[in-house]
Amino acid sequence: MINTPEPNVMRPYLIRALHEWCVDNGFTPYISVSVDDSVQVPREFVKNGQIVLNLSFDATSSLQLGNDFIEFKARFGGVARQIIVPVEQVSAIYARENGQGMAFPPVASKDVSAVTKALQKLAPASDAAPPPPPVSQASTRMHLVNVGHQSAADGDDSTKPPGAPVKGEKPALKRVK
């Protein structure tokens, strides 16, 4: 029996492909990130354990979409920050203008510990964070989604197609299982 190496995880390749698709079509690529101790983002902008980050070349500097981490510098409230996101923590990537993109399943607990070990190698030993809590096993299927938009008003606008952006509304990620 021949030992074949484990294939690479698809998530970083899909993120890079959808980022390129957004850029090529003049869209703004956004990622939704599940924040835990392995994610280096400004915590004051995290809401309900999630943060949405603009990955356009206008909003970032030194953007690197690697197999293990997404790294870049960005300004938050006028202050430059170094952002490091483990690829496994990206829950979706989509175009701001039309909501088209892809959502990813939560990461399995064994993958989280691998990310934590990789981050500990990057950070000095004194700054090492405790491992994140285990994440329950979930389906590993990925879904193409159209991100809908939440309205502050409860009115129904049936003249627009579902998921069409409406001026003045905040985008909301819709999970499809």
CSV table of N, CA and C in Angstrom, one decimal:
chain,number,residue,atom,x,y,z
A,1,MET,N,0.8,-1.2,0.0
A,1,MET,CA,0.0,0.0,0.0
A,1,MET,C,0.9,1.2,0.0
A,2,ILE,N,0.6,2.2,-0.9
A,2,ILE,CA,1.4,3.4,-1.0
A,2,ILE,C,0.8,4.5,-0.1
A,3,ASN,N,1.7,5.1,0.7
A,3,ASN,CA,1.3,6.2,1.5
A,3,ASN,C,1.2,7.5,0.7
A,4,THR,N,0.0,8.1,0.6
A,4,THR,CA,-0.2,9.3,-0.1
A,4,THR,C,-0.3,10.4,0.9
A,5,PRO,N,0.3,11.6,0.6
A,5,PRO,CA,0.1,12.7,1.5
A,5,PRO,C,-1.3,13.2,1.6
A,6,GLU,N,-1.6,13.7,2.7
A,6,GLU,CA,-3.0,14.3,2.9
A,6,GLU,C,-3.1,15.6,2.0
A,7,PRO,N,-4.2,15.7,1.3
A,7,PRO,CA,-4.3,16.9,0.4
A,7,PRO,C,-4.5,18.1,1.3
A,8,ASN,N,-4.1,19.3,0.7
A,8,ASN,CA,-4.3,20.5,1.4
A,8,ASN,C,-5.7,20.9,1.6
A,9,VAL,N,-6.0,21.6,2.6
A,9,VAL,CA,-7.4,22.1,2.9
A,9,VAL,C,-7.8,23.0,1.8
A,10,MET,N,-9.0,23.0,1.3
A,10,MET,CA,-9.5,23.8,0.2
A,10,MET,C,-9.8,25.3,0.6
A,11,ARG,N,-10.1,25.5,1.8
A,11,ARG,CA,-10.5,26.9,2.3
A,11,ARG,C,-9.6,28.0,1.8
A,12,PRO,N,-8.2,27.9,2.0
A,12,PRO,CA,-7.4,29.1,1.6
A,12,PRO,C,-7.4,29.3,0.0
A,13,TYR,N,-7.5,28.2,-0.7
A,13,TYR,CA,-7.6,28.3,-2.2
A,13,TYR,C,-8.9,29.0,-2.6
A,14,LEU,N,-10.0,28.6,-2.0
A,14,LEU,CA,-11.3,29.2,-2.3
A,14,LEU,C,-11.3,30.7,-1.9
A,15,ILE,N,-10.7,31.0,-0.8
A,15,ILE,CA,-10.7,32.4,-0.3
A,15,ILE,C,-9.9,33.2,-1.4
A,16,ARG,N,-8.7,32.7,-1.8
A,16,ARG,CA,-7.9,33.5,-2.8
A,16,ARG,C,-8.7,33.6,-4.1
A,17,ALA,N,-9.4,32.5,-4.5
A,17,ALA,CA,-10.1,32.6,-5.8
A,17,ALA,C,-11.2,33.6,-5.7
A,18,LEU,N,-12.0,33.6,-4.6
A,18,LEU,CA,-13.1,34.5,-4.5
A,18,LEU,C,-12.6,36.0,-4.3
A,19,HIS,N,-11.5,36.1,-3.7
A,19,HIS,CA,-10.9,37.5,-3.5
A,19,HIS,C,-10.5,38.0,-4.9
A,20,GLU,N,-9.9,37.1,-5.7
A,20,GLU,CA,-9.5,37.5,-7.1
A,20,GLU,C,-10.7,37.8,-7.9
A,21,TRP,N,-11.8,37.0,-7.8
A,21,TRP,CA,-13.0,37.2,-8.6
A,21,TRP,C,-13.6,38.6,-8.2
A,22,CYS,N,-13.6,38.9,-6.9
A,22,CYS,CA,-14.1,40.2,-6.5
A,22,CYS,C,-13.3,41.4,-7.1
A,23,VAL,N,-12.0,41.3,-7.0
A,23,VAL,CA,-11.1,42.3,-7.5
A,23,VAL,C,-11.3,42.5,-9.0
A,24,ASP,N,-11.3,41.4,-9.7
A,24,ASP,CA,-11.4,41.4,-11.2
A,24,ASP,C,-12.7,42.0,-11.6
A,25,ASN,N,-13.8,41.9,-10.8
A,25,ASN,CA,-15.1,42.4,-11.2
A,25,ASN,C,-15.4,43.8,-10.6
A,26,GLY,N,-14.4,44.4,-9.9
A,26,GLY,CA,-14.6,45.7,-9.3
A,26,GLY,C,-15.4,45.7,-8.0
A,27,PHE,N,-15.5,44.5,-7.4
A,27,PHE,CA,-16.3,44.4,-6.1
A,27,PHE,C,-15.3,44.6,-5.0
A,28,THR,N,-15.9,44.8,-3.8
A,28,THR,CA,-15.1,44.9,-2.6
A,28,THR,C,-15.2,43.6,-1.8
A,29,PRO,N,-14.0,42.9,-1.7
A,29,PRO,CA,-14.1,41.6,-1.0
A,29,PRO,C,-14.1,41.8,0.6
A,30,TYR,N,-15.1,41.2,1.2
A,30,TYR,CA,-15.2,41.2,2.7
A,30,TYR,C,-15.1,39.8,3.2
A,31,ILE,N,-14.5,39.7,4.3
A,31,ILE,CA,-14.5,38.4,5.0
A,31,ILE,C,-15.2,38.5,6.4
A,32,SER,N,-15.9,37.5,6.7
A,32,SER,CA,-16.5,37.4,8.1
A,32,SER,C,-15.6,36.5,8.9
A,33,VAL,N,-15.2,36.9,10.0
A,33,VAL,CA,-14.2,36.1,10.8
A,33,VAL,C,-14.8,35.7,12.2
A,34,SER,N,-14.8,34.5,12.6
A,34,SER,CA,-15.1,34.1,13.9
A,34,SER,C,-13.9,34.4,14.8
A,35,VAL,N,-14.1,35.2,15.8
A,35,VAL,CA,-13.0,35.7,16.6
A,35,VAL,C,-12.9,34.9,17.9
A,36,ASP,N,-11.6,34.4,18.1
A,36,ASP,CA,-11.2,33.7,19.3
A,36,ASP,C,-9.8,34.2,19.6
A,37,ASP,N,-9.2,33.5,20.6
A,37,ASP,CA,-7.8,34.0,21.0
A,37,ASP,C,-6.8,33.8,19.9
A,38,SER,N,-7.1,33.0,18.8
A,38,SER,CA,-6.1,32.8,17.8
A,38,SER,C,-6.1,33.9,16.7
A,39,VAL,N,-7.1,34.8,16.8
A,39,VAL,CA,-7.3,35.9,15.8
A,39,VAL,C,-6.7,37.2,16.4
A,40,GLN,N,-5.9,37.9,15.6
A,40,GLN,CA,-5.4,39.2,16.0
A,40,GLN,C,-6.1,40.3,15.2
A,41,VAL,N,-7.1,40.9,15.9
A,41,VAL,CA,-7.9,42.0,15.3
A,41,VAL,C,-8.2,42.9,16.4
A,42,PRO,N,-8.6,44.2,16.1
A,42,PRO,CA,-9.0,45.1,17.2
A,42,PRO,C,-10.2,44.6,17.8
A,43,ARG,N,-10.1,44.3,19.1
A,43,ARG,CA,-11.3,43.7,19.8
A,43,ARG,C,-12.4,44.6,20.0
A,44,GLU,N,-12.2,45.9,19.9
A,44,GLU,CA,-13.3,46.9,20.1
A,44,GLU,C,-14.3,46.9,18.9
A,45,PHE,N,-13.9,46.3,17.8
A,45,PHE,CA,-14.8,46.2,16.6
A,45,PHE,C,-15.4,44.8,16.5
A,46,VAL,N,-15.2,43.9,17.4
A,46,VAL,CA,-15.8,42.6,17.4
A,46,VAL,C,-17.2,42.7,18.0
A,47,LYS,N,-18.1,42.1,17.3
A,47,LYS,CA,-19.5,42.0,17.8
A,47,LYS,C,-20.0,40.6,17.7
A,48,ASN,N,-20.5,40.1,18.8
A,48,ASN,CA,-21.1,38.7,18.9
A,48,ASN,C,-20.0,37.7,18.4
A,49,GLY,N,-18.8,37.9,18.7
A,49,GLY,CA,-17.8,37.0,18.4
A,49,GLY,C,-17.4,37.0,16.9
A,50,GLN,N,-17.8,38.0,16.1
A,50,GLN,CA,-17.6,38.1,14.7
A,50,GLN,C,-17.0,39.5,14.4
A,51,ILE,N,-16.2,39.5,13.3
A,51,ILE,CA,-15.8,40.8,12.8
A,51,ILE,C,-15.8,40.7,11.3
A,52,VAL,N,-16.2,41.7,10.6
A,52,VAL,CA,-16.1,41.7,9.1
A,52,VAL,C,-15.0,42.7,8.7
A,53,LEU,N,-14.1,42.1,7.8
A,53,LEU,CA,-13.0,42.9,7.4
A,53,LEU,C,-13.0,43.1,5.9
A,54,ASN,N,-12.6,44.3,5.5
A,54,ASN,CA,-12.5,44.7,4.1
A,54,ASN,C,-11.2,44.3,3.6
A,55,LEU,N,-11.1,43.4,2.6
A,55,LEU,CA,-9.8,42.9,2.1
A,55,LEU,C,-9.5,43.6,0.7
A,56,SER,N,-10.1,44.7,0.4
A,56,SER,CA,-9.7,45.4,-0.8
A,56,SER,C,-8.3,46.0,-0.7
A,57,PHE,N,-7.6,46.2,-1.9
A,57,PHE,CA,-6.3,46.7,-1.9
A,57,PHE,C,-6.3,48.1,-1.4
A,58,ASP,N,-7.4,48.9,-1.5
A,58,ASP,CA,-7.5,50.2,-1.0
A,58,ASP,C,-7.5,50.3,0.5
A,59,ALA,N,-8.1,49.2,1.1
A,59,ALA,CA,-8.3,49.2,2.6
A,59,ALA,C,-7.1,48.5,3.3
A,60,THR,N,-6.3,47.8,2.6
A,60,THR,CA,-5.2,47.0,3.3
A,60,THR,C,-3.8,47.4,2.7
A,61,SER,N,-2.8,47.0,3.5
A,61,SER,CA,-1.5,47.2,3.0
A,61,SER,C,-0.7,45.9,3.4
A,62,SER,N,0.1,45.4,2.5
A,62,SER,CA,0.9,44.2,2.7
A,62,SER,C,0.0,43.0,2.8
A,63,LEU,N,-1.1,42.9,2.1
A,63,LEU,CA,-2.0,41.8,2.1
A,63,LEU,C,-1.4,40.5,1.7
A,64,GLN,N,-1.5,39.5,2.5
A,64,GLN,CA,-1.0,38.2,2.2
A,64,GLN,C,-2.1,37.1,2.5
A,65,LEU,N,-2.5,36.5,1.4
A,65,LEU,CA,-3.6,35.4,1.6
A,65,LEU,C,-2.8,34.1,1.5
A,66,GLY,N,-2.3,33.7,2.7
A,66,GLY,CA,-1.6,32.4,2.8
A,66,GLY,C,-2.4,31.2,3.0
A,67,ASN,N,-1.8,30.1,3.0
A,67,ASN,CA,-2.5,28.8,3.3
A,67,ASN,C,-2.9,28.7,4.8
A,68,ASP,N,-2.2,29.3,5.7
A,68,ASP,CA,-2.5,29.2,7.1
A,68,ASP,C,-3.1,30.5,7.7
A,69,PHE,N,-2.6,31.6,7.2
A,69,PHE,CA,-3.0,32.9,7.8
A,69,PHE,C,-3.3,33.9,6.7
A,70,ILE,N,-4.2,34.8,7.0
A,70,ILE,CA,-4.5,36.1,6.2
A,70,ILE,C,-3.8,37.2,7.0
A,71,GLU,N,-2.9,37.9,6.4
A,71,GLU,CA,-2.2,38.9,7.2
A,71,GLU,C,-2.2,40.2,6.4
A,72,PHE,N,-2.4,41.3,7.1
A,72,PHE,CA,-2.3,42.6,6.4
A,72,PHE,C,-2.3,43.7,7.5
A,73,LYS,N,-2.1,44.9,7.0
A,73,LYS,CA,-2.2,46.1,7.9
A,73,LYS,C,-3.3,46.9,7.4
A,74,ALA,N,-4.1,47.5,8.4
A,74,ALA,CA,-5.3,48.3,8.0
A,74,ALA,C,-5.5,49.3,9.1
A,75,ARG,N,-6.2,50.4,8.8
A,75,ARG,CA,-6.5,51.4,9.7
A,75,ARG,C,-7.9,51.2,10.3
A,76,PHE,N,-7.9,51.3,11.6
A,76,PHE,CA,-9.2,51.2,12.3
A,76,PHE,C,-9.3,52.5,13.2
A,77,GLY,N,-10.3,53.3,12.9
A,77,GLY,CA,-10.4,54.6,13.6
A,77,GLY,C,-9.2,55.4,13.5
A,78,GLY,N,-8.5,55.4,12.3
A,78,GLY,CA,-7.3,56.2,12.0
A,78,GLY,C,-6.0,55.6,12.6
A,79,VAL,N,-6.1,54.5,13.3
A,79,VAL,CA,-4.9,53.9,13.8
A,79,VAL,C,-4.5,52.6,13.0
A,80,ALA,N,-3.3,52.6,12.6
A,80,ALA,CA,-2.8,51.4,11.8
A,80,ALA,C,-2.6,50.2,12.7
A,81,ARG,N,-3.2,49.1,12.3
A,81,ARG,CA,-3.1,47.8,13.1
A,81,ARG,C,-2.6,46.7,12.2
A,82,GLN,N,-1.9,45.8,12.8
A,82,GLN,CA,-1.5,44.5,12.1
A,82,GLN,C,-2.6,43.5,12.4
A,83,ILE,N,-3.1,42.9,11.3
A,83,ILE,CA,-4.2,41.9,11.4
A,83,ILE,C,-3.7,40.6,11.0
A,84,ILE,N,-3.9,39.5,11.8
A,84,ILE,CA,-3.6,38.2,11.5
A,84,ILE,C,-4.8,37.3,11.8
A,85,VAL,N,-5.3,36.6,10.7
A,85,VAL,CA,-6.5,35.8,10.8
A,85,VAL,C,-6.1,34.4,10.4
A,86,PRO,N,-6.2,33.4,11.2
A,86,PRO,CA,-6.0,32.0,10.8
A,86,PRO,C,-7.1,31.7,9.7
A,87,VAL,N,-6.7,31.1,8.6
A,87,VAL,CA,-7.7,30.8,7.6
A,87,VAL,C,-8.9,30.0,8.1
A,88,GLU,N,-8.7,29.2,9.0
A,88,GLU,CA,-9.8,28.4,9.6
A,88,GLU,C,-10.8,29.2,10.3
A,89,GLN,N,-10.5,30.4,10.7
A,89,GLN,CA,-11.5,31.3,11.4
A,89,GLN,C,-12.3,32.1,10.4
A,90,VAL,N,-12.0,32.0,9.1
A,90,VAL,CA,-12.9,32.8,8.1
A,90,VAL,C,-14.2,32.0,8.0
A,91,SER,N,-15.3,32.6,8.3
A,91,SER,CA,-16.6,31.9,8.1
A,91,SER,C,-17.2,32.3,6.8
A,92,ALA,N,-16.8,33.3,6.1
A,92,ALA,CA,-17.3,33.6,4.8
A,92,ALA,C,-16.5,34.7,4.1
A,93,ILE,N,-16.5,34.7,2.8
A,93,ILE,CA,-16.0,35.7,1.9
A,93,ILE,C,-17.0,36.1,0.9
A,94,TYR,N,-17.2,37.4,0.7
A,94,TYR,CA,-18.3,37.8,-0.2
A,94,TYR,C,-18.0,39.2,-0.7
A,95,ALA,N,-18.7,39.5,-1.8
A,95,ALA,CA,-18.6,40.9,-2.4
A,95,ALA,C,-19.6,41.8,-1.7
A,96,ARG,N,-19.1,42.9,-1.2
A,96,ARG,CA,-20.0,43.8,-0.5
A,96,ARG,C,-21.2,44.3,-1.4
A,97,GLU,N,-20.9,44.5,-2.7
A,97,GLU,CA,-21.9,45.2,-3.6
A,97,GLU,C,-23.0,44.3,-3.9
A,98,ASN,N,-22.8,43.0,-4.0
A,98,ASN,CA,-24.0,42.1,-4.4
A,98,ASN,C,-24.2,40.9,-3.5
A,99,GLY,N,-23.3,40.8,-2.5
A,99,GLY,CA,-23.5,39.7,-1.5
A,99,GLY,C,-23.1,38.3,-1.9
A,100,GLN,N,-22.6,38.2,-3.2
A,100,GLN,CA,-22.3,36.8,-3.6
A,100,GLN,C,-20.9,36.4,-3.0
A,101,GLY,N,-20.9,35.1,-2.6
A,101,GLY,CA,-19.6,34.6,-2.1
A,101,GLY,C,-19.8,33.2,-1.6
A,102,MET,N,-19.1,32.9,-0.5
A,102,MET,CA,-19.1,31.5,0.0
A,102,MET,C,-19.0,31.6,1.5
A,103,ALA,N,-19.8,30.7,2.2
A,103,ALA,CA,-19.7,30.5,3.6
A,103,ALA,C,-19.0,29.2,3.9
A,104,PHE,N,-18.3,29.1,5.0
A,104,PHE,CA,-17.5,27.9,5.3
A,104,PHE,C,-18.1,27.4,6.6
A,105,PRO,N,-17.9,26.1,6.8
A,105,PRO,CA,-18.4,25.5,8.1
A,105,PRO,C,-17.4,25.9,9.2
A,106,PRO,N,-17.9,25.8,10.5
A,106,PRO,CA,-17.0,26.0,11.6
A,106,PRO,C,-15.8,25.0,11.6
A,107,VAL,N,-14.7,25.4,12.2
A,107,VAL,CA,-13.5,24.6,12.2
A,107,VAL,C,-13.7,23.5,13.2
A,108,ALA,N,-13.2,22.3,13.0
A,108,ALA,CA,-13.3,21.2,13.9
A,108,ALA,C,-12.2,21.5,15.0
A,109,SER,N,-12.4,20.9,16.2
A,109,SER,CA,-11.5,21.2,17.3
A,109,SER,C,-10.1,20.8,17.1
A,110,LYS,N,-9.8,19.7,16.3
A,110,LYS,CA,-8.4,19.3,16.1
A,110,LYS,C,-7.7,20.4,15.2
A,111,ASP,N,-8.5,21.0,14.3
A,111,ASP,CA,-7.9,22.1,13.5
A,111,ASP,C,-7.5,23.3,14.3
A,112,VAL,N,-8.4,23.6,15.3
A,112,VAL,CA,-8.1,24.8,16.2
A,112,VAL,C,-6.8,24.6,16.9
A,113,SER,N,-6.5,23.4,17.4
A,113,SER,CA,-5.3,23.3,18.2
A,113,SER,C,-4.1,23.4,17.3
A,114,ALA,N,-4.2,23.0,16.0
A,114,ALA,CA,-3.1,23.2,15.1
A,114,ALA,C,-2.9,24.7,14.8
A,115,VAL,N,-3.9,25.4,14.7
A,115,VAL,CA,-3.8,26.9,14.5
A,115,VAL,C,-3.2,27.5,15.7
A,116,THR,N,-3.6,27.1,16.9
A,116,THR,CA,-3.0,27.7,18.1
A,116,THR,C,-1.5,27.4,18.2
A,117,LYS,N,-1.1,26.2,17.8
A,117,LYS,CA,0.3,25.9,17.8
A,117,LYS,C,1.1,26.7,16.8
A,118,ALA,N,0.5,26.9,15.7
A,118,ALA,CA,1.2,27.7,14.6
A,118,ALA,C,1.3,29.2,15.1
A,119,LEU,N,0.3,29.7,15.8
A,119,LEU,CA,0.3,31.1,16.3
A,119,LEU,C,1.4,31.2,17.4
A,120,GLN,N,1.5,30.2,18.2
A,120,GLN,CA,2.5,30.2,19.3
A,120,GLN,C,3.9,30.3,18.7
A,121,LYS,N,4.1,29.7,17.6
A,121,LYS,CA,5.4,29.8,16.9
A,121,LYS,C,5.7,31.2,16.4
A,122,LEU,N,4.7,31.9,16.0
A,122,LEU,CA,4.8,33.2,15.5
A,122,LEU,C,5.0,34.2,16.6
A,123,ALA,N,4.4,34.0,17.7
A,123,ALA,CA,4.4,35.0,18.8
A,123,ALA,C,5.5,34.6,19.9
A,124,PRO,N,6.0,35.6,20.6
A,124,PRO,CA,7.0,35.2,21.6
A,124,PRO,C,6.3,34.4,22.7
A,125,ALA,N,7.0,33.6,23.4
A,125,ALA,CA,6.4,32.7,24.4
A,125,ALA,C,5.6,33.4,25.5
A,126,SER,N,6.0,34.6,25.9
A,126,SER,CA,5.3,35.3,26.9
A,126,SER,C,3.9,35.8,26.5
A,127,ASP,N,3.7,35.9,25.1
A,127,ASP,CA,2.5,36.4,24.6
A,127,ASP,C,1.6,35.3,24.2
A,128,ALA,N,2.0,34.0,24.4
A,128,ALA,CA,1.2,32.9,24.0
A,128,ALA,C,-0.2,32.8,24.7
A,129,ALA,N,-1.2,32.7,23.9
A,129,ALA,CA,-2.6,32.7,24.4
A,129,ALA,C,-2.9,31.2,24.7
A,130,PRO,N,-3.8,31.0,25.7
A,130,PRO,CA,-4.3,29.7,25.9
A,130,PRO,C,-5.0,29.2,24.7
A,131,PRO,N,-5.1,27.8,24.6
A,131,PRO,CA,-5.8,27.3,23.4
A,131,PRO,C,-7.2,27.6,23.5
A,132,PRO,N,-7.9,27.9,22.3
A,132,PRO,CA,-9.3,28.2,22.3
A,132,PRO,C,-10.1,27.0,22.7
A,133,PRO,N,-11.3,27.3,23.1
A,133,PRO,CA,-12.2,26.1,23.5
A,133,PRO,C,-12.5,25.3,22.3
A,134,PRO,N,-12.7,24.0,22.5
A,134,PRO,CA,-13.0,23.1,21.4
A,134,PRO,C,-14.3,23.5,20.7
A,135,VAL,N,-14.4,23.4,19.4
A,135,VAL,CA,-15.6,23.7,18.6
A,135,VAL,C,-16.2,22.3,18.3
A,136,SER,N,-17.5,22.3,18.4
A,136,SER,CA,-18.2,21.0,18.1
A,136,SER,C,-18.0,20.6,16.7
A,137,GLN,N,-18.1,19.3,16.4
A,137,GLN,CA,-17.9,18.8,15.0
A,137,GLN,C,-19.1,19.3,14.2
A,138,ALA,N,-18.9,19.7,13.0
A,138,ALA,CA,-19.9,20.2,12.1
A,138,ALA,C,-19.7,19.6,10.8
A,139,SER,N,-20.7,19.8,9.9
A,139,SER,CA,-20.6,19.4,8.6
A,139,SER,C,-19.5,20.1,7.9
A,140,THR,N,-18.7,19.4,7.0
A,140,THR,CA,-17.6,20.1,6.4
A,140,THR,C,-17.9,20.5,5.0
A,141,ARG,N,-19.2,20.5,4.7
A,141,ARG,CA,-19.5,21.0,3.3
A,141,ARG,C,-19.5,22.5,3.3
A,142,MET,N,-19.1,23.1,2.2
A,142,MET,CA,-19.1,24.5,2.0
A,142,MET,C,-20.3,24.9,1.1
A,143,HIS,N,-20.8,26.1,1.3
A,143,HIS,CA,-22.0,26.5,0.5
A,143,HIS,C,-21.7,27.8,-0.2
A,144,LEU,N,-22.1,28.0,-1.4
A,144,LEU,CA,-22.2,29.3,-2.0
A,144,LEU,C,-23.4,30.0,-1.5
A,145,VAL,N,-23.3,31.2,-1.2
A,145,VAL,CA,-24.4,31.9,-0.6
A,145,VAL,C,-24.5,33.3,-1.2
A,146,ASN,N,-25.7,33.8,-1.1
A,146,ASN,CA,-25.9,35.2,-1.5
A,146,ASN,C,-26.2,35.9,-0.1
A,147,VAL,N,-25.4,36.8,0.3
A,147,VAL,CA,-25.5,37.5,1.6
A,147,VAL,C,-26.7,38.5,1.4
A,148,GLY,N,-27.7,38.3,2.3
A,148,GLY,CA,-28.8,39.2,2.3
A,148,GLY,C,-28.5,40.4,3.1
A,149,HIS,N,-29.4,41.4,3.1
A,149,HIS,CA,-29.2,42.6,3.8
A,149,HIS,C,-30.3,42.8,4.8
A,150,GLN,N,-29.9,43.2,6.0
A,150,GLN,CA,-30.9,43.4,7.1
A,150,GLN,C,-31.3,44.9,7.0
A,151,SER,N,-32.6,45.0,7.2
A,151,SER,CA,-33.1,46.4,7.2
A,151,SER,C,-33.5,46.8,8.6
A,152,ALA,N,-33.3,48.1,8.9
A,152,ALA,CA,-33.7,48.6,10.2
A,152,ALA,C,-35.2,48.6,10.3
A,153,ALA,N,-35.8,48.8,9.1
A,153,ALA,CA,-37.3,48.9,9.1
A,153,ALA,C,-37.8,47.4,8.7
A,154,ASP,N,-39.0,47.1,9.2
A,154,ASP,CA,-39.5,45.8,9.0
A,154,ASP,C,-40.3,45.7,7.7
A,155,GLY,N,-40.3,46.7,6.9
A,155,GLY,CA,-41.1,46.8,5.7
A,155,GLY,C,-40.6,45.8,4.7
A,156,ASP,N,-41.6,45.2,3.9
A,156,ASP,CA,-41.2,44.2,2.9
A,156,ASP,C,-41.1,44.9,1.5
A,157,ASP,N,-40.0,44.8,0.9
A,157,ASP,CA,-39.8,45.4,-0.5
A,157,ASP,C,-39.7,44.3,-1.5
A,158,SER,N,-40.9,43.9,-2.0
A,158,SER,CA,-40.9,42.8,-2.9
A,158,SER,C,-40.5,43.1,-4.3
A,159,THR,N,-40.2,44.4,-4.6
A,159,THR,CA,-39.8,44.7,-6.0
A,159,THR,C,-38.3,44.4,-6.2
A,160,LYS,N,-37.5,44.2,-5.2
A,160,LYS,CA,-36.1,43.9,-5.3
A,160,LYS,C,-35.9,42.4,-5.2
A,161,PRO,N,-34.9,41.9,-6.0
A,161,PRO,CA,-34.7,40.5,-5.8
A,161,PRO,C,-34.1,40.2,-4.5
A,162,PRO,N,-34.2,38.9,-4.0
A,162,PRO,CA,-33.7,38.6,-2.7
A,162,PRO,C,-32.2,38.8,-2.7
A,163,GLY,N,-31.7,39.3,-1.6
A,163,GLY,CA,-30.3,39.5,-1.4
A,163,GLY,C,-29.7,40.8,-2.1
A,164,ALA,N,-30.6,41.5,-2.8
A,164,ALA,CA,-30.1,42.7,-3.5
A,164,ALA,C,-29.8,43.8,-2.5
A,165,PRO,N,-28.6,44.5,-2.7
A,165,PRO,CA,-28.3,45.5,-1.7
A,165,PRO,C,-29.3,46.7,-1.7
A,166,VAL,N,-29.5,47.2,-0.6
A,166,VAL,CA,-30.4,48.4,-0.5
A,166,VAL,C,-29.6,49.5,0.2
A,167,LYS,N,-29.7,50.6,-0.4
A,167,LYS,CA,-28.9,51.8,0.1
A,167,LYS,C,-29.2,52.0,1.6
A,168,GLY,N,-28.2,52.2,2.4
A,168,GLY,CA,-28.4,52.5,3.8
A,168,GLY,C,-28.6,51.3,4.7
A,169,GLU,N,-28.5,50.1,4.2
A,169,GLU,CA,-28.7,48.9,5.0
A,169,GLU,C,-27.4,48.3,5.3
A,170,LYS,N,-27.3,47.6,6.4
A,170,LYS,CA,-26.1,46.8,6.7
A,170,LYS,C,-26.2,45.4,6.2
A,171,PRO,N,-25.1,44.9,5.6
A,171,PRO,CA,-25.1,43.5,5.1
A,171,PRO,C,-25.1,42.6,6.3
A,172,ALA,N,-25.8,41.4,6.0
A,172,ALA,CA,-25.9,40.4,7.0
A,172,ALA,C,-25.6,39.1,6.3
A,173,LEU,N,-24.8,38.2,7.0
A,173,LEU,CA,-24.5,36.9,6.5
A,173,LEU,C,-25.6,35.9,6.7
A,174,LYS,N,-26.0,35.2,5.7
A,174,LYS,CA,-27.0,34.2,5.8
A,174,LYS,C,-26.3,32.8,5.7
A,175,ARG,N,-26.4,32.0,6.7
A,175,ARG,CA,-25.8,30.7,6.7
A,175,ARG,C,-26.8,29.7,6.1
A,176,VAL,N,-26.3,28.9,5.2
A,176,VAL,CA,-27.1,27.9,4.5
A,176,VAL,C,-26.6,26.5,5.0
A,177,LYS,N,-27.4,25.7,5.5
A,177,LYS,CA,-26.9,24.4,6.0
A,177,LYS,C,-27.7,23.3,5.3
